[in-house]
Amino acid sequence: MGNEKKMVEEITGMEVDFAKWYTDVVKKAELADYSSVRGCMIIRPYGTALWENIRNDLDGRFKATGHENVMMPLFIPESLLQKEKDHVEGFAPEVAWVTHGGEEKLTERLCVRPTSETLFCDHYANIIQSYRDLPKLYNQWCSVVRWEKTTRPFLRTMEFFWQEGHTMHETAEEAMEETRRMLEVYASFCEESLAIPVVKGLKTDKEKFAGAENTYTIEALMHDGKALQSGTSHYFGDGFSRAFDIQFTGRDNTLQYPYQTSWGLSSRIIGAIIMTHGDDNGLVLPPAVAPVQVVIVPIAPHKEGVMEKAAALQERLRAFCRVKLDATDNSAGWKFAEHEMKGVPLRLEIGPKDIEKNQCVLVRRDNREKAFVNLDDLQTQIPVLLQAVHDGLYQKALQRRENMTYAATDLETLVETAQNKPGFIKAMWCGEQTCEDQLKEQAGVTSRCMPFEQETLSGTCVCCGKPATSMVVWGKAY
RNA sequence: CGGGGUGUGGCGAAGUUUGGUAUCGCGCUUGGUUCGGGACCAAGAGGCCUCGGGUUCGAAUCCCGACACUCCGACCA
């Protein structure tokens, strides 16, 4: 109990080399593996199961807010991509092009979707005629491709998995509400299901999505003090509607352009889970999405009755949690380390001595606390402990973020903080991009967002000293 | 895309400076003893030394090129 010895020698210490620690965890926990396609990864069964749980949870939240799933094509004709100017400028440098079908050269190139705004708009133009057709609340689960220069498993890969919601509304107000609503869905998902605290806010013009009027974001702080944008929600106004000629007849019998939103959350969130909760023994998974919530490790399984008892427990536990029985012939110690590496929230040990006393040992992954629990109480105790792990993870992450959040009211302090103290820096800003550029130049930080929860640290911009318009959270980002 | 680093059985490395036919640990297979924090003994299997050229009697080793991974920047979910 409370043994601080590092038991998994294969994983590089977090303090030693954070980047290496990260990839070690990805590989040793069997989440993903490299493929022979540059910049693309193979998401292994364990990683896929994790993504499926994330997906099912989020999908339920989308359905509950009235959204429907659709499936759009993988390809976008060049002409379609070209329709919205800012959008194409933003994405053109990183799209993959299909130029041939078999041996034949195509008359028009097709791009592999980097995002699907254009496809949705093209379709919406055909199916929206009247205000009665609105709102359209569509979502799709798919993968997209962006020709990235440098890649890292989950955090940045050339192909990644995500969901993209695309909605059309009768009024700007309605669309703006939708944008905010979906950001809240992401934020609650992160906090309730992933135990990741997030800062909700608005992106500056410099950081917003190509073609959007407003981009909202949730920003999480990783173990190493770098920020990870964990979900975004965009308000498009009627920009795309005009570019794609999407019009409907309004209640007053005039032709109008609908207002649009889009929002996305990607498999990158798995990187956030790793870097928020993980430790030197490997992955630590939030119970709500863990593929295995409880792993049963039989002790001395060759002894009479142990395996039978363990198997019977597995059957019982199936009714209320995701449970796995480790029946391999590895030693008990091996199994402990193995499942810790894979982040299983609870371990259940059952051996001859326990069976005699009708009990078992439950060990939490987050703090290694052990508890002897009567076998008759498992149905109530396991959910309690899973919840305790969740709360423990959330509190620890929140505490760390607070400890790593600083404030600066003058440039010198900001630069000094950025250079010496990894984390978020709160500072006032005048709203000018030149100041953003200068902070990037001098302190190496970018604006993560203008949080909804504003504070007044001072009256003037941290950079230029002119009157400030808002408080911005700055940081180094993934 | 700029600057560094790396590439040797499944994994981690030694060997490269000084060219001579590949070594170690872990894992894997089989048998046996073990099992409450990565057990032990014995016997085995497994290598186009990232790829392509070149130099040489001979290349993991020297030269040229490509690719991949990785770190630091710039760019992006």
CSV table of C-alpha atoms (C1' of nucleotides) in Angstrom, one decimal, chain A residues 7-8 10 19 34 38-39 94 146 150 156-157 160 229 268 300 302 331 333-334 340 347 349 351 354 361, chain B residues 1-3 11-13 26-28 34-39 67-77:
chain,number,residue,atom,x,y,z
A,7,MET,CA,7.0,-0.9,-11.1
A,8,VAL,CA,6.9,-0.7,-14.8
A,10,GLU,CA,9.5,-0.2,-19.6
A,19,ALA,CA,7.2,13.1,-24.9
A,34,TYR,CA,2.5,2.7,-35.9
A,38,ARG,CA,3.4,7.7,-42.8
A,39,GLY,CA,1.7,9.7,-40.1
A,94,GLU,CA,-3.2,20.3,-46.1
A,146,ARG,CA,-5.1,16.4,-43.2
A,150,THR,CA,4.7,16.3,-38.0
A,156,ARG,CA,-1.8,14.7,-34.5
A,157,THR,CA,-2.1,12.1,-37.2
A,160,PHE,CA,-8.0,11.0,-37.5
A,229,GLN,CA,-7.9,22.1,-27.5
A,268,ARG,CA,-7.3,13.4,-30.1
A,300,ALA,CA,-3.0,-19.0,-6.8
A,302,HIS,CA,-4.3,-23.6,-9.5
A,331,SER,CA,2.2,-14.4,-12.2
A,333,GLY,CA,2.6,-9.5,-9.9
A,334,TRP,CA,2.8,-9.5,-13.7
A,340,GLU,CA,-2.1,-0.8,-14.2
A,347,ARG,CA,-8.5,-4.5,-9.6
A,349,GLU,CA,-7.9,-9.9,-6.1
A,351,GLY,CA,-7.4,-15.9,-3.5
A,354,ASP,CA,-10.3,-14.5,0.7
A,361,VAL,CA,-9.4,-7.1,-2.2
B,1,C,C1',9.0,22.9,-44.1
B,2,G,C1',14.0,24.3,-41.4
B,3,G,C1',17.7,22.2,-37.5
B,11,C,C1',11.2,-5.4,-27.6
B,12,G,C1',15.7,-2.9,-25.6
B,13,A,C1',20.6,-2.6,-26.7
B,26,C,C1',14.0,-9.5,-22.1
B,27,G,C1',10.1,-11.8,-24.6
B,28,C,C1',8.5,-16.4,-27.5
B,34,U,C1',5.9,-21.8,-8.9
B,35,C,C1',1.9,-17.9,-8.0
B,36,G,C1',-0.9,-12.0,-2.3
B,37,G,C1',3.7,-6.7,-6.6
B,38,G,C1',6.8,-8.0,-13.2
B,39,A,C1',9.1,-16.2,-10.3
B,67,C,C1',12.1,6.2,-46.5
B,68,A,C1',10.4,5.9,-41.6
B,69,C,C1',10.4,7.2,-36.5
B,70,U,C1',11.8,11.0,-33.0
B,71,C,C1',13.0,15.8,-30.6
B,72,C,C1',13.2,21.3,-31.1
B,73,G,C1',11.0,25.4,-34.1
B,74,A,C1',7.2,27.3,-37.9
B,75,C,C1',1.8,25.5,-39.3
B,76,C,C1',-2.7,23.0,-37.8
B,77,A,C1',-8.0,19.2,-34.2
